[in-house]
């Protein structure tokens, strides 16, 4: 317990800037380490020089085609999962929420699985992420229909749960009907979540969606602060709750849906990171957004470095590792909550 | 800003909880809204604060509807203190109070010196300075109530609608609260409070509105509204009266035998 910094050490107003700076530095270090670590030995300096001067050396190729997209996608995915987790916990005023509760994760995964199943993924390389994004978009459309009409938060969660289990069932159906065991294996491995072999095309495809999603969530920061005191008080402070819900749900869906479309499902980042950082921002949900984004990026990059450093073959899937770290942490959290209650 | 409710009806689950209520509220008075549990006081409050659209009738603010004023502008002019408010995250007291400044912030504008000064004033007004730096969950119920009251004060609005702000307070803080609210009304603020303590209500309020069964049973000076007949009809109690320091002390005294929870027809 003593390893967890207390609120007093960070929550002073100057501390917030310091916390963000520290987290940003952590992300930079992890990003650099992620670039430096890999299976093929690489002279990083030569690789960067070659890449910058446009020389198509082997080093530059490894750097531009393997290392850079992997590190970039890790940072983008972690940031998205972290900030969306913080946004959902703030909206639902529940520390056990993450973007999974609105059904986008499952829908995006199913969209990608359909691409596998139809064989389109073999035809062109961006079929998978496009399928994932379309799946997420379908989930968002369904949710937005509800959220946009100002329905209660509980309705949103229930709709999300329904969408998630439907997508899960359809994914299982696709596996069930898969023509051969290899196809099923391929899908299952993809679903476990990984950053391996993602290209700059993947990054370019989803980056705009991610940025829009982050923007929607960050813009709702003051509303999340107001929601600390409940929906009536937030409304009396001038926030249109229907609009706030729609912005947060669509924002989280864009960020996480697009992330899952490229990486598969990476669990527990969105759940655990806001928890660790909450005491460091004095519990304020608005401030938790950006902090959780940075923390999520650092965690995802760190876990992906771990995956490669362990060197187990076949490579451990990132989603497996985050769940292996996250689940025990989550249990310890519940243990602590139980003791506090 | 004058608040006028015209023939206001609000239904919850089909039954009218506020039933054809009309009233006019002007700034500069301390108005006590009293009535038994389930009388519709909170529902009326939510309609007046623009949190629940009425099923029939309307609420006008200086003759305009909320939709014309805009929620943002309206939030600066009227502060609403919920009955069962609580902080869901382990915020510090002063950060909770600072939430009252949100209506004054444009998009992305950081807190200003003037916000900090308003938070200080609000903490002082609610006598919550002593624990401003402590997390909400470490405070007692009464201390939390004072912090939440300070949050409503921090809006520094023209109107304050407070739903049972005295309920969790000790006697000294109840008196302090009522004195402050009366002083605020004297300075020109419009203050409406839901109260269950008839002694405080009759002593401090300029005007009482007595509700039962969604209707207004009486509206006027405390002595005119809280008659023996009205107390019997609304609460099913008798009242005891005494003169203390040339003021009238009113207290509920005995339960009347045949009374069914404030829904008696008048």
Coordinates of C-alpha atoms in Angstrom, one line a residue:
Chain A
X1 CA 0.0 0.0 0.0
X2 CA 2.8 2.4 0.8
X3 CA 4.0 2.1 -2.7
X4 CA 0.9 3.9 -3.9
X5 CA 1.6 7.6 -3.8
X6 CA -0.9 9.4 -1.6
X7 CA -3.2 12.1 -2.8
X8 CA -1.4 14.8 -0.8
X9 CA 1.8 14.3 -2.8
X10 CA 0.2 15.1 -6.2
X11 CA -3.2 16.6 -5.9
X12 CA -2.1 20.2 -5.2
X13 CA -2.9 22.2 -8.3
X14 CA 0.7 22.5 -9.4
X15 CA 0.9 18.7 -9.0
X16 CA -1.5 18.1 -11.9
X17 CA 1.0 19.6 -14.4
X18 CA 3.8 17.7 -12.8
X19 CA 1.8 14.4 -13.0
X20 CA 1.1 15.0 -16.7
X21 CA 4.7 15.8 -17.4
X22 CA 5.9 12.7 -15.5
X23 CA 3.4 10.5 -17.4
X24 CA 4.4 12.0 -20.7
X25 CA 8.0 11.4 -20.0
X26 CA 7.1 7.8 -19.1
X27 CA 5.4 7.4 -22.5
X28 CA 8.4 8.9 -24.3
X29 CA 10.8 6.5 -22.5
X30 CA 8.5 3.5 -23.2
X31 CA 8.1 4.6 -26.8
X32 CA 11.9 4.9 -27.3
X33 CA 12.4 1.5 -25.6
X34 CA 9.8 0.0 -27.8
X35 CA 11.6 1.2 -30.9
X36 CA 14.9 -0.1 -29.6
X37 CA 13.7 -3.6 -28.6
X38 CA 12.9 -6.2 -31.2
X39 CA 13.7 -9.7 -32.5
X40 CA 16.1 -8.5 -35.3
X41 CA 19.2 -6.8 -34.0
X42 CA 19.0 -3.2 -35.2
X43 CA 21.5 -0.3 -35.2
X44 CA 18.9 2.3 -34.3
X45 CA 21.0 5.3 -35.1
X46 CA 21.8 4.0 -38.6
X47 CA 18.2 3.0 -39.1
X48 CA 16.8 6.4 -38.2
X49 CA 19.5 8.2 -40.3
X50 CA 18.7 6.0 -43.3
X51 CA 14.9 6.4 -42.8
X52 CA 15.1 10.1 -42.6
X53 CA 17.3 10.5 -45.6
X54 CA 15.0 8.1 -47.5
X55 CA 17.7 5.4 -48.1
X56 CA 16.0 2.0 -48.5
X57 CA 18.5 0.1 -46.3
X58 CA 17.5 -3.0 -44.4
X59 CA 17.8 -1.1 -41.2
X60 CA 15.5 1.7 -42.4
X61 CA 13.1 -0.9 -43.6
X62 CA 12.9 -2.8 -40.3
X63 CA 12.5 0.6 -38.5
X64 CA 9.8 2.0 -40.7
X65 CA 7.9 -1.2 -41.4
X66 CA 8.1 -3.0 -38.1
X67 CA 9.3 -1.0 -35.1
X68 CA 7.8 2.4 -35.7
X69 CA 4.2 1.3 -36.5
X70 CA 4.3 -1.2 -33.6
X71 CA 5.4 1.5 -31.1
X72 CA 3.0 4.1 -32.6
X73 CA 0.0 1.7 -32.5
X74 CA 0.9 0.7 -29.0
X75 CA 0.9 4.3 -27.8
X76 CA -2.4 5.1 -29.7
X77 CA -4.1 2.0 -28.5
X78 CA -3.1 2.4 -24.9
X79 CA -4.1 6.1 -24.9
X80 CA -7.5 5.2 -26.3
X81 CA -8.2 2.4 -23.9
X82 CA -7.0 4.5 -20.9
X83 CA -9.0 7.6 -21.7
X84 CA -12.1 5.7 -22.7
X85 CA -12.0 3.8 -19.4
X86 CA -11.7 7.0 -17.5
X87 CA -14.6 8.5 -19.5
X88 CA -16.9 5.5 -19.0
X89 CA -16.1 5.3 -15.2
X90 CA -16.9 9.1 -15.0
X91 CA -20.1 8.9 -17.0
X92 CA -21.4 5.9 -15.1
X93 CA -19.9 7.0 -11.8
X94 CA -18.8 3.4 -11.4
X95 CA -15.1 2.4 -10.9
X96 CA -15.7 -1.0 -12.4
X97 CA -16.7 0.3 -15.9
X98 CA -14.6 0.4 -19.1
X99 CA -15.4 0.9 -22.8
X100 CA -16.5 -2.8 -22.9
X101 CA -19.8 -1.9 -21.2
X102 CA -21.0 0.0 -24.2
X103 CA -20.6 -3.0 -26.5
X104 CA -18.1 -1.4 -28.9
X105 CA -15.3 -3.8 -28.1
X106 CA -17.4 -6.9 -29.0
X107 CA -18.9 -5.3 -32.1
X108 CA -15.5 -4.2 -33.5
X109 CA -14.1 -7.7 -32.9
X110 CA -17.1 -9.2 -34.7
X111 CA -16.7 -6.9 -37.7
X112 CA -13.1 -8.0 -38.0
X113 CA -14.0 -11.7 -37.6
X114 CA -16.5 -11.3 -40.5
X115 CA -13.6 -10.2 -42.7
X116 CA -11.7 -13.3 -41.8
X117 CA -14.7 -15.5 -42.3
X118 CA -15.6 -14.0 -45.7
X119 CA -12.0 -14.3 -46.9
X120 CA -11.7 -10.6 -47.6
X121 CA -8.8 -10.4 -45.1
X122 CA -6.7 -12.5 -47.3
X123 CA -7.6 -10.3 -50.3
X124 CA -6.3 -7.0 -49.0
X125 CA -4.5 -6.1 -45.8
X126 CA -6.7 -3.3 -44.5
X127 CA -9.8 -5.5 -44.7
X128 CA -9.5 -6.4 -41.0
X129 CA -9.3 -2.9 -39.5
X130 CA -12.0 -1.7 -41.9
X131 CA -14.3 -4.5 -40.8
X132 CA -13.6 -3.7 -37.2
X133 CA -14.3 0.0 -37.7
X134 CA -17.6 -0.8 -39.5
X135 CA -18.6 -3.2 -36.6
X136 CA -17.8 -0.4 -34.1
X137 CA -19.8 2.1 -36.2
X138 CA -22.8 -0.2 -36.2
X139 CA -22.6 -0.4 -32.4
X140 CA -22.3 3.4 -32.2
X141 CA -25.2 3.9 -34.5
X142 CA -27.4 1.7 -32.3
X143 CA -26.1 3.4 -29.1
X144 CA -26.4 6.9 -30.5
X145 CA -30.0 6.2 -31.4
X146 CA -30.5 5.6 -27.7
X147 CA -28.1 8.2 -26.2
X148 CA -29.1 10.9 -28.6
X149 CA -32.7 10.6 -27.5
X150 CA -31.5 11.4 -24.0
X151 CA -32.3 8.0 -22.6
X152 CA -31.1 7.2 -19.1
X153 CA -27.6 6.0 -18.4
X154 CA -28.9 2.6 -17.2
X155 CA -30.6 2.1 -20.6
X156 CA -27.3 2.8 -22.3
X157 CA -25.4 0.2 -20.2
X158 CA -28.1 -2.4 -20.8
X159 CA -28.0 -1.7 -24.5
X160 CA -24.2 -2.0 -24.5
X161 CA -24.4 -5.3 -22.6
X162 CA -26.9 -6.6 -25.2
X163 CA -24.8 -5.5 -28.1
X164 CA -21.7 -7.0 -26.6
X165 CA -23.3 -10.4 -26.0
X166 CA -24.9 -10.4 -29.4
X167 CA -21.5 -9.6 -31.0
X168 CA -19.9 -12.3 -28.9
X169 CA -22.5 -14.9 -29.9
X170 CA -22.1 -14.0 -33.6
X171 CA -18.3 -14.3 -33.3
X172 CA -18.7 -17.7 -31.7
X173 CA -21.1 -18.6 -34.6
X174 CA -18.5 -17.6 -37.1
X175 CA -15.9 -19.8 -35.4
X176 CA -18.5 -22.6 -35.2
X177 CA -19.1 -22.5 -38.9
X178 CA -15.5 -21.9 -39.9
X179 CA -14.5 -24.1 -42.9
X180 CA -11.3 -25.5 -41.3
X181 CA -9.5 -25.5 -38.0
X182 CA -6.8 -23.2 -39.3
X183 CA -9.2 -20.4 -40.1
X184 CA -10.7 -20.7 -36.6
X185 CA -7.2 -20.6 -35.1
X186 CA -6.3 -17.5 -37.0
X187 CA -9.4 -15.7 -35.8
X188 CA -8.8 -16.8 -32.2
X189 CA -5.3 -15.6 -32.2
X190 CA -6.3 -12.3 -33.7
X191 CA -9.0 -11.9 -31.0
X192 CA -6.4 -12.2 -28.3
X193 CA -5.0 -8.8 -29.2
X194 CA -1.5 -8.0 -30.5
X195 CA 0.6 -5.2 -31.9
X196 CA 2.8 -7.4 -34.0
X197 CA 3.0 -6.8 -37.8
X198 CA 0.9 -3.7 -37.9
X199 CA 1.8 -1.3 -40.6
X200 CA 1.8 2.5 -41.0
X201 CA -1.3 2.0 -43.2
X202 CA -3.1 0.7 -40.1
X203 CA -1.9 3.6 -38.1
X204 CA -3.0 6.1 -40.8
X205 CA -6.4 4.4 -41.1
X206 CA -7.4 4.7 -37.5
X207 CA -5.5 7.7 -36.2
X208 CA -8.1 10.3 -37.4
X209 CA -10.9 8.3 -35.7
X210 CA -8.9 8.1 -32.5
X211 CA -8.2 11.8 -32.4
X212 CA -11.8 12.7 -32.9
X213 CA -12.8 10.2 -30.2
X214 CA -10.2 11.7 -27.8
X215 CA -11.4 15.2 -28.5
X216 CA -15.0 14.3 -27.8
X217 CA -14.1 12.8 -24.5
X218 CA -11.7 15.6 -23.4
X219 CA -14.3 18.2 -24.2
X220 CA -16.7 16.5 -21.8
X221 CA -14.2 16.8 -18.9
X222 CA -16.1 19.6 -17.0
X223 CA -19.3 17.8 -17.4
X224 CA -17.8 14.7 -15.9
X225 CA -16.6 16.8 -12.9
X226 CA -20.1 18.1 -12.5
X227 CA -21.5 14.6 -12.7
X228 CA -19.6 13.8 -9.5
X229 CA -22.6 15.3 -7.7
X230 CA -25.2 13.4 -9.7
X231 CA -27.3 14.0 -12.8
X232 CA -29.7 16.6 -11.3
X233 CA -26.9 18.8 -9.9
X234 CA -24.9 18.4 -13.2
X235 CA -27.9 19.6 -15.2
X236 CA -28.4 22.5 -12.7
X237 CA -24.8 23.5 -13.4
X238 CA -25.7 24.0 -17.1
X239 CA -24.8 20.7 -18.7
X240 CA -27.2 19.1 -21.2
X241 CA -26.9 15.5 -20.1
X242 CA -28.3 14.0 -23.3
X243 CA -25.5 15.8 -25.2
X244 CA -22.9 14.8 -22.7
X245 CA -23.8 11.2 -22.8
X246 CA -23.8 11.2 -26.6
X247 CA -20.4 12.8 -26.8
X248 CA -18.8 10.4 -24.3
X249 CA -20.4 7.3 -25.8
X250 CA -19.5 8.2 -29.4
X251 CA -16.1 9.4 -28.3
X252 CA -15.3 6.2 -26.5
X253 CA -16.8 4.1 -29.3
X254 CA -14.7 5.8 -31.9
X255 CA -11.4 5.5 -29.9
X256 CA -11.9 2.0 -28.7
X257 CA -13.7 0.6 -31.7
X258 CA -10.9 1.8 -34.0
X259 CA -8.3 0.5 -31.6
X260 CA -9.9 -3.0 -31.4
X261 CA -10.2 -3.0 -35.2
X262 CA -6.5 -2.9 -35.5
X263 CA -5.2 -4.6 -32.4
X264 CA -7.9 -7.1 -31.4
X265 CA -9.1 -6.9 -27.8
X266 CA -6.6 -5.7 -25.2
X267 CA -8.2 -6.1 -21.8
X268 CA -7.9 -4.4 -18.4
X269 CA -6.0 -1.3 -19.6
X270 CA -9.1 0.8 -19.5
X271 CA -10.2 -0.6 -16.2
X272 CA -6.9 -0.6 -14.3
X273 CA -5.2 2.6 -15.4
X274 CA -7.9 5.1 -14.2
X275 CA -7.9 3.3 -10.9
X276 CA -4.2 3.7 -10.3
X277 CA -4.2 7.4 -11.3
X278 CA -7.4 8.5 -9.6
X279 CA -5.8 9.3 -6.3
X280 CA -3.1 11.3 -8.1
X281 CA -5.7 13.7 -9.6
X282 CA -7.6 14.1 -6.3
X283 CA -10.4 12.0 -7.7
X284 CA -11.5 14.6 -10.2
X285 CA -12.9 12.8 -13.3
X286 CA -12.1 15.6 -15.7
X287 CA -8.5 15.6 -14.9
X288 CA -8.4 11.8 -14.9
X289 CA -9.0 11.7 -18.7
X290 CA -5.7 12.9 -20.0
X291 CA -3.8 11.3 -17.2
X292 CA -5.4 7.9 -18.0
X293 CA -4.7 8.3 -21.7
X294 CA -1.0 8.8 -21.0
X295 CA -0.9 6.1 -18.4
X296 CA -2.7 3.7 -20.7
X297 CA -0.1 4.5 -23.5
X298 CA 2.7 3.8 -21.1
X299 CA 1.2 0.6 -19.9
X300 CA 0.4 -0.8 -23.4
X301 CA 3.9 0.1 -24.6
X302 CA 5.4 -1.5 -21.4
X303 CA 3.4 -4.7 -21.8
X304 CA 4.3 -4.9 -25.5
X305 CA 8.0 -4.5 -24.6
X306 CA 7.5 -7.3 -22.0
X307 CA 6.0 -9.6 -24.7
X308 CA 9.1 -9.2 -26.8
X309 CA 11.6 -9.2 -24.0
X310 CA 10.3 -12.5 -22.6
X311 CA 11.0 -14.0 -26.0
X312 CA 8.6 -16.9 -25.6
X313 CA 7.8 -18.5 -29.0
X314 CA 5.2 -18.3 -30.4
X315 CA 5.0 -14.7 -29.1
X316 CA 2.6 -14.1 -26.2
X317 CA -0.4 -12.1 -27.3
X318 CA -0.5 -8.6 -25.8
X319 CA -4.2 -9.1 -24.7
X320 CA -3.1 -12.2 -22.8
X321 CA -0.4 -10.4 -21.0
X322 CA -2.5 -7.4 -20.0
X323 CA -5.2 -9.7 -18.7
X324 CA -2.5 -11.7 -16.8
X325 CA -1.3 -8.5 -15.1
X326 CA -4.7 -6.9 -14.9
X327 CA -6.9 -9.6 -13.4
X328 CA -4.9 -10.2 -10.2
X329 CA -4.6 -6.4 -9.8
X330 CA -8.3 -6.1 -10.2
X331 CA -8.9 -8.8 -7.6
X332 CA -6.6 -7.0 -5.2
X333 CA -8.6 -3.8 -5.9
X334 CA -11.8 -5.6 -5.0
X335 CA -10.2 -6.9 -1.9
X336 CA -9.3 -3.4 -0.8
X337 CA -12.8 -2.0 -1.7
X338 CA -14.3 -4.8 0.4
X339 CA -12.1 -3.9 3.4
X340 CA -13.0 -0.2 3.0
X341 CA -16.7 -0.9 3.0
Chain B
X1 CA -35.7 37.5 -12.2
X2 CA -39.2 36.6 -11.3
X3 CA -40.2 32.9 -11.4
X4 CA -43.8 32.2 -12.3
X5 CA -45.4 28.8 -12.3
X6 CA -48.7 28.6 -14.2
X7 CA -51.0 25.7 -13.7
X8 CA -48.1 23.4 -13.3
X9 CA -48.7 19.6 -13.3
X10 CA -46.0 17.0 -13.1
X11 CA -46.8 13.3 -13.2
X12 CA -44.5 10.6 -12.0
X13 CA -45.6 7.1 -13.0
X14 CA -49.0 8.4 -14.2
X15 CA -50.1 10.0 -10.9
X16 CA -49.8 13.8 -10.6
X17 CA -47.2 14.6 -7.9
X18 CA -47.6 18.3 -8.6
X19 CA -51.2 19.1 -9.3
X20 CA -52.1 22.4 -11.1
X21 CA -49.8 24.6 -9.0
X22 CA -49.6 28.3 -9.7
X23 CA -47.2 30.6 -7.8
X24 CA -45.0 33.6 -8.2
X25 CA -41.6 33.9 -6.6
X26 CA -39.7 37.2 -6.4
X27 CA -36.2 37.8 -5.3
X28 CA -35.6 39.4 -1.9
X29 CA -37.7 37.0 0.2
X30 CA -36.8 33.8 2.1
X31 CA -39.5 31.4 1.1
X32 CA -40.0 28.1 3.0
X33 CA -41.7 25.2 1.1
X34 CA -43.2 22.9 3.7
X35 CA -45.4 19.9 3.7
X36 CA -45.5 16.2 4.7
X37 CA -43.4 13.5 3.0
X38 CA -44.7 12.8 -0.5
X39 CA -46.4 16.2 -0.8
X40 CA -44.5 16.9 -4.1
X41 CA -42.1 19.5 -2.8
X42 CA -39.0 18.0 -4.5
X43 CA -40.9 17.4 -7.7
X44 CA -42.1 21.1 -7.7
X45 CA -38.5 22.1 -7.0
X46 CA -37.2 20.1 -9.9
X47 CA -39.8 21.7 -12.2
X48 CA -38.9 25.2 -11.0
X49 CA -35.2 24.5 -11.5
X50 CA -35.8 23.4 -15.0
X51 CA -34.7 19.8 -14.3
X52 CA -38.1 18.3 -15.2
X53 CA -40.3 19.5 -17.9
X54 CA -43.9 19.9 -16.7
X55 CA -46.6 17.7 -18.2
X56 CA -49.0 20.6 -18.2
X57 CA -48.6 24.3 -17.5
X58 CA -45.3 26.1 -17.6
X59 CA -42.6 27.9 -15.7
X60 CA -41.6 31.4 -16.8
X61 CA -38.5 33.3 -15.7
X62 CA -39.2 37.0 -16.2
X63 CA -41.8 35.9 -18.7
X64 CA -39.4 33.7 -20.7
X65 CA -39.1 29.9 -21.0
X66 CA -36.0 28.1 -20.0
X67 CA -35.4 27.1 -23.7
X68 CA -35.1 30.8 -24.6
X69 CA -32.8 31.6 -21.8
X70 CA -30.5 28.6 -22.4
X71 CA -29.3 26.1 -19.8
X72 CA -25.9 27.7 -19.6
X73 CA -27.1 31.2 -18.8
X74 CA -29.8 29.8 -16.5
X75 CA -27.2 27.9 -14.5
X76 CA -25.5 31.1 -13.6
X77 CA -28.7 32.6 -12.3
X78 CA -30.2 29.8 -10.4
X79 CA -28.4 27.3 -8.1
X80 CA -30.1 24.1 -7.1
X81 CA -29.1 22.1 -4.0
X82 CA -30.3 18.5 -4.3
X83 CA -31.7 16.7 -1.3
X84 CA -29.7 13.6 -1.6
X85 CA -26.5 14.9 -3.2
X86 CA -23.3 13.1 -2.6
X87 CA -19.9 13.1 -4.1
X88 CA -19.2 9.9 -6.0
X89 CA -15.5 10.2 -6.2
X90 CA -13.1 10.9 -3.3
X91 CA -12.8 14.6 -4.0
X92 CA -11.6 17.1 -1.5
X93 CA -14.2 19.4 -0.1
X94 CA -12.8 22.5 -1.8
X95 CA -12.9 20.8 -5.2
X96 CA -16.5 19.9 -4.7
X97 CA -17.2 23.6 -3.8
X98 CA -15.3 24.7 -7.0
X99 CA -17.8 22.7 -9.1
X100 CA -20.2 25.6 -8.3
X101 CA -18.1 27.7 -10.6
X102 CA -18.5 25.5 -13.6
X103 CA -21.4 27.6 -15.1
X104 CA -19.1 30.6 -15.2
X105 CA -16.4 28.8 -17.2
X106 CA -16.4 29.0 -20.9
X107 CA -15.0 26.0 -22.8
X108 CA -11.5 25.3 -21.7
X109 CA -11.2 28.4 -19.6
X110 CA -9.1 27.7 -16.5
X111 CA -10.2 28.7 -13.0
X112 CA -9.5 32.4 -12.4
X113 CA -8.7 34.3 -9.2
X114 CA -12.3 35.4 -9.0
X115 CA -13.3 31.7 -8.9
X116 CA -11.0 31.0 -6.1
X117 CA -12.3 34.1 -4.2
X118 CA -15.9 32.9 -4.8
X119 CA -15.0 29.4 -3.4
X120 CA -13.5 31.0 -0.3
X121 CA -16.6 33.1 0.3
X122 CA -18.9 30.1 -0.2
X123 CA -16.8 28.0 2.2
X124 CA -17.0 30.8 4.8
X125 CA -20.7 31.3 4.3
X126 CA -21.4 27.6 4.9
X127 CA -18.9 27.4 7.7
X128 CA -17.0 24.7 5.9
X129 CA -13.5 26.3 5.8
X130 CA -12.2 24.1 8.6
X131 CA -12.2 21.0 6.5
X132 CA -11.8 22.4 3.0
X133 CA -8.7 20.2 2.3
X134 CA -10.2 16.9 3.5
X135 CA -11.7 14.3 1.2
X136 CA -15.5 14.1 1.3
X137 CA -15.6 10.5 2.4
X138 CA -13.7 11.4 5.6
X139 CA -16.3 14.0 6.6
X140 CA -19.4 13.4 8.7
X141 CA -22.9 13.7 7.2
X142 CA -23.4 17.2 8.6
X143 CA -20.0 18.4 7.4
X144 CA -20.7 17.0 3.9
X145 CA -24.0 18.8 3.9
X146 CA -22.2 22.1 4.6
X147 CA -19.7 21.4 1.8
X148 CA -22.6 20.8 -0.6
X149 CA -24.3 23.9 0.6
X150 CA -21.1 25.8 0.0
X151 CA -21.1 24.3 -3.6
X152 CA -24.5 25.9 -4.2
X153 CA -23.4 29.2 -2.7
X154 CA -20.3 29.2 -4.9
X155 CA -22.5 29.7 -8.0
X156 CA -23.2 33.2 -6.6
X157 CA -26.5 33.1 -8.4
X158 CA -29.5 35.4 -8.0
X159 CA -31.6 32.4 -7.0
X160 CA -31.0 29.5 -4.6
X161 CA -33.4 26.5 -4.4
X162 CA -32.3 24.3 -1.6
X163 CA -34.0 21.0 -0.8
X164 CA -33.8 20.3 2.9
X165 CA -30.5 22.0 3.5
X166 CA -31.0 21.9 7.3
X167 CA -31.8 18.2 7.6
X168 CA -28.4 16.9 8.6
X169 CA -27.1 20.0 10.5
X170 CA -26.7 20.3 14.3
X171 CA -28.8 23.1 16.0
X172 CA -26.1 25.7 15.9
X173 CA -25.5 25.2 12.2
X174 CA -29.2 25.1 11.5
X175 CA -29.6 28.5 13.1
X176 CA -26.5 29.8 11.3
X177 CA -27.8 28.5 8.0
X178 CA -31.2 30.2 8.5
X179 CA -29.6 33.5 9.5
X180 CA -27.4 33.4 6.5
X181 CA -30.2 32.6 4.1
X182 CA -32.4 35.4 5.6
X183 CA -29.5 37.8 5.3
X184 CA -29.0 36.7 1.6
X185 CA -32.6 37.3 0.9
X186 CA -32.3 40.8 2.6
X187 CA -29.5 41.5 0.2
X188 CA -31.9 40.8 -2.7
X189 CA -31.3 37.1 -3.4
X190 CA -34.2 34.8 -4.0
X191 CA -34.1 31.9 -1.6
X192 CA -36.5 29.0 -1.5
X193 CA -35.9 26.2 1.0
X194 CA -37.7 22.9 1.7
X195 CA -37.9 22.6 5.4
X196 CA -39.4 20.0 7.8
X197 CA -38.5 22.0 10.9
X198 CA -41.6 24.1 11.5
X199 CA -39.9 26.1 14.3
X200 CA -37.2 27.2 11.9
X201 CA -39.7 27.8 9.1
X202 CA -42.0 30.0 11.0
X203 CA -39.2 31.9 12.7
X204 CA -37.0 32.7 9.7
X205 CA -39.0 32.6 6.6
X206 CA -40.8 35.7 5.1
X207 CA -43.2 33.5 3.4
X208 CA -44.4 29.9 3.6
X209 CA -45.8 27.7 0.9
X210 CA -47.6 24.7 2.4
X211 CA -48.0 21.7 0.1
X212 CA -49.9 18.4 0.5
X213 CA -50.9 15.8 -2.1
X214 CA -49.4 17.9 -4.9
X215 CA -51.5 21.0 -4.2
X216 CA -50.8 24.2 -2.4
X217 CA -52.8 24.4 0.8
X218 CA -51.5 27.8 1.8
X219 CA -49.2 30.6 0.6
X220 CA -48.4 33.7 2.6
X221 CA -46.9 34.9 5.9
X222 CA -46.0 32.1 8.3
X223 CA -48.6 33.0 10.8
X224 CA -51.3 33.0 8.2
X225 CA -50.3 29.7 6.5
X226 CA -49.4 27.5 9.5
X227 CA -52.7 27.6 11.2
X228 CA -54.0 24.8 13.5
X229 CA -56.4 23.8 10.7
X230 CA -53.7 23.7 8.1
X231 CA -51.3 21.7 10.3
X232 CA -54.1 19.2 11.0
X233 CA -55.0 18.9 7.3
X234 CA -51.4 18.7 6.0
X235 CA -49.5 17.0 8.7
X236 CA -52.1 15.5 11.0
X237 CA -50.6 17.2 14.0
X238 CA -51.5 19.9 16.5
X239 CA -49.2 22.8 17.0
X240 CA -47.9 24.3 20.2
X241 CA -47.1 28.0 20.3
X242 CA -45.2 30.2 22.7
X243 CA -43.8 33.7 22.8
X244 CA -40.0 33.8 23.2
X245 CA -38.2 37.2 23.0
X246 CA -41.2 38.7 21.3
X247 CA -41.1 36.1 18.5
X248 CA -43.5 33.2 18.1
X249 CA -42.2 29.7 18.6
X250 CA -44.2 27.1 16.8
X251 CA -43.6 23.4 17.3
X252 CA -45.5 20.2 16.3
X253 CA -47.0 18.8 19.5
X254 CA -49.4 15.8 19.1
X255 CA -50.4 13.4 16.3
X256 CA -54.0 13.5 15.4
X257 CA -55.6 10.0 15.4
X258 CA -57.4 9.8 12.0
X259 CA -54.9 11.0 9.5
X260 CA -53.6 9.3 6.4
X261 CA -50.2 10.7 5.5
X262 CA -51.1 14.1 4.1
X263 CA -53.4 13.1 1.4
X264 CA -56.6 14.2 3.1
X265 CA -58.9 16.3 0.9
X266 CA -59.4 19.8 2.0

